[in-house]
């Protein structure tokens, strides 16, 4: 169902447009780990990072995702764990859990 209306090219263009804005706006102490990869591996070039992510990820293709799920095993789990889209999303979630949510809850949220 996710891929029914999904367009990889639109997704890539949106990510290219939003990532520099996010990078500029996020406080360094709240930044997810993947932003350090953008800086270290891609010298801050967010377009190059996004292009590499979409070239390497298995998660932006319905066929690749279905192949992973149909043959789920330890190898597939390792592929997902190393996938650049997964690692970026996981670093955002981890940053939220470890840095944002505690303060939000402290403030009564």
CSV table of C-alpha atoms in Angstrom, one decimal:
chain,number,residue,atom,x,y,z
A,1,UNK,CA,0.0,0.0,0.0
A,2,UNK,CA,2.9,2.4,0.7
A,3,UNK,CA,4.2,2.2,-2.8
A,4,UNK,CA,0.8,2.7,-4.5
A,5,UNK,CA,1.3,6.4,-4.7
A,6,UNK,CA,5.0,6.6,-4.1
A,7,UNK,CA,7.2,8.4,-6.6
A,8,UNK,CA,10.9,7.9,-5.9
A,9,UNK,CA,11.9,10.9,-8.0
A,10,UNK,CA,9.5,13.2,-6.2
A,11,UNK,CA,10.7,11.8,-2.8
A,12,UNK,CA,14.3,12.5,-3.8
A,13,UNK,CA,13.6,16.0,-4.9
A,14,UNK,CA,11.6,16.8,-1.7
A,15,UNK,CA,14.5,15.4,0.4
A,16,UNK,CA,17.0,17.4,-1.5
A,17,UNK,CA,14.9,20.6,-0.9
A,18,UNK,CA,14.3,19.9,2.8
A,19,UNK,CA,17.6,18.5,4.0
A,20,UNK,CA,19.6,21.8,3.7
A,21,UNK,CA,16.8,23.6,5.6
A,22,UNK,CA,16.7,21.0,8.3
A,23,UNK,CA,20.5,21.1,8.6
A,24,UNK,CA,20.5,24.8,9.0
A,25,UNK,CA,17.6,24.9,11.5
A,26,UNK,CA,18.5,22.1,13.8
A,27,UNK,CA,20.4,22.9,17.0
A,28,UNK,CA,23.7,21.0,16.9
A,29,UNK,CA,23.0,19.3,20.2
A,30,UNK,CA,19.7,17.9,18.8
A,31,UNK,CA,21.1,16.9,15.4
A,32,UNK,CA,20.7,13.2,14.4
A,33,UNK,CA,23.9,11.3,13.7
A,34,UNK,CA,23.3,11.0,9.9
A,35,UNK,CA,24.1,14.7,9.6
A,36,UNK,CA,27.7,14.0,10.6
A,37,UNK,CA,27.9,11.6,7.7
A,38,UNK,CA,26.7,14.3,5.4
A,39,UNK,CA,29.5,16.5,6.7
A,40,UNK,CA,32.3,13.9,6.9
A,41,UNK,CA,31.6,11.7,3.9
A,42,UNK,CA,30.0,14.3,1.6
A,43,UNK,CA,31.8,17.4,2.8
A,44,UNK,CA,28.4,19.0,3.6
A,45,UNK,CA,27.1,18.4,0.0
A,46,UNK,CA,23.5,17.5,0.8
A,47,UNK,CA,22.6,16.8,-2.8
A,48,UNK,CA,25.5,14.3,-3.1
A,49,UNK,CA,24.3,12.6,0.1
A,50,UNK,CA,20.7,12.4,-1.1
A,51,UNK,CA,21.8,11.0,-4.5
A,52,UNK,CA,24.0,8.4,-2.8
A,53,UNK,CA,21.2,7.4,-0.4
A,54,UNK,CA,18.7,6.9,-3.2
A,55,UNK,CA,21.3,5.0,-5.3
A,56,UNK,CA,22.2,2.7,-2.4
A,57,UNK,CA,18.9,2.2,-0.5
A,58,UNK,CA,16.8,-0.9,-1.0
A,59,UNK,CA,13.9,0.7,0.8
A,60,UNK,CA,12.7,3.1,-2.0
A,61,UNK,CA,11.8,0.3,-4.4
A,62,UNK,CA,8.7,-1.9,-3.9
A,63,UNK,CA,10.4,-4.8,-5.7
A,64,UNK,CA,13.5,-4.6,-3.4
A,65,UNK,CA,11.4,-4.3,-0.2
A,66,UNK,CA,9.2,-7.3,-1.2
A,67,UNK,CA,12.3,-9.3,-2.1
A,68,UNK,CA,13.7,-8.5,1.4
A,69,UNK,CA,10.5,-9.4,3.1
A,70,UNK,CA,9.9,-12.6,1.1
A,71,UNK,CA,13.3,-13.9,1.9
A,72,UNK,CA,13.6,-12.5,5.4
A,73,UNK,CA,16.6,-14.0,7.2
A,74,UNK,CA,19.7,-12.8,9.1
A,75,UNK,CA,21.3,-11.6,5.8
A,76,UNK,CA,18.2,-9.5,5.0
A,77,UNK,CA,18.2,-8.0,8.5
A,78,UNK,CA,21.9,-7.0,8.1
A,79,UNK,CA,21.1,-5.4,4.7
A,80,UNK,CA,18.3,-3.3,6.3
A,81,UNK,CA,20.5,-2.4,9.3
A,82,UNK,CA,23.2,-1.1,6.9
A,83,UNK,CA,20.8,0.6,4.5
A,84,UNK,CA,21.4,4.3,4.3
A,85,UNK,CA,17.8,5.3,4.4
A,86,UNK,CA,17.2,3.1,7.5
A,87,UNK,CA,20.3,4.4,9.2
A,88,UNK,CA,19.2,8.0,8.6
A,89,UNK,CA,15.7,7.4,9.8
A,90,UNK,CA,17.0,5.5,12.8
A,91,UNK,CA,19.4,8.3,13.8
A,92,UNK,CA,16.5,10.7,13.7
A,93,UNK,CA,14.4,8.5,15.9
A,94,UNK,CA,17.3,8.0,18.3
A,95,UNK,CA,18.0,11.7,18.5
A,96,UNK,CA,14.3,12.3,19.3
A,97,UNK,CA,14.2,9.6,22.0
A,98,UNK,CA,17.5,10.6,23.6
A,99,UNK,CA,17.5,14.4,23.2
A,100,UNK,CA,14.1,15.8,22.5
A,101,UNK,CA,11.5,13.6,24.2
A,102,UNK,CA,13.1,13.9,27.7
A,103,UNK,CA,13.0,17.7,27.6
A,104,UNK,CA,9.5,17.6,26.1
A,105,UNK,CA,8.3,15.4,29.0
A,106,UNK,CA,10.1,17.5,31.6
A,107,UNK,CA,8.2,20.5,30.3
A,108,UNK,CA,4.9,18.7,30.8
A,109,UNK,CA,4.3,17.5,27.2
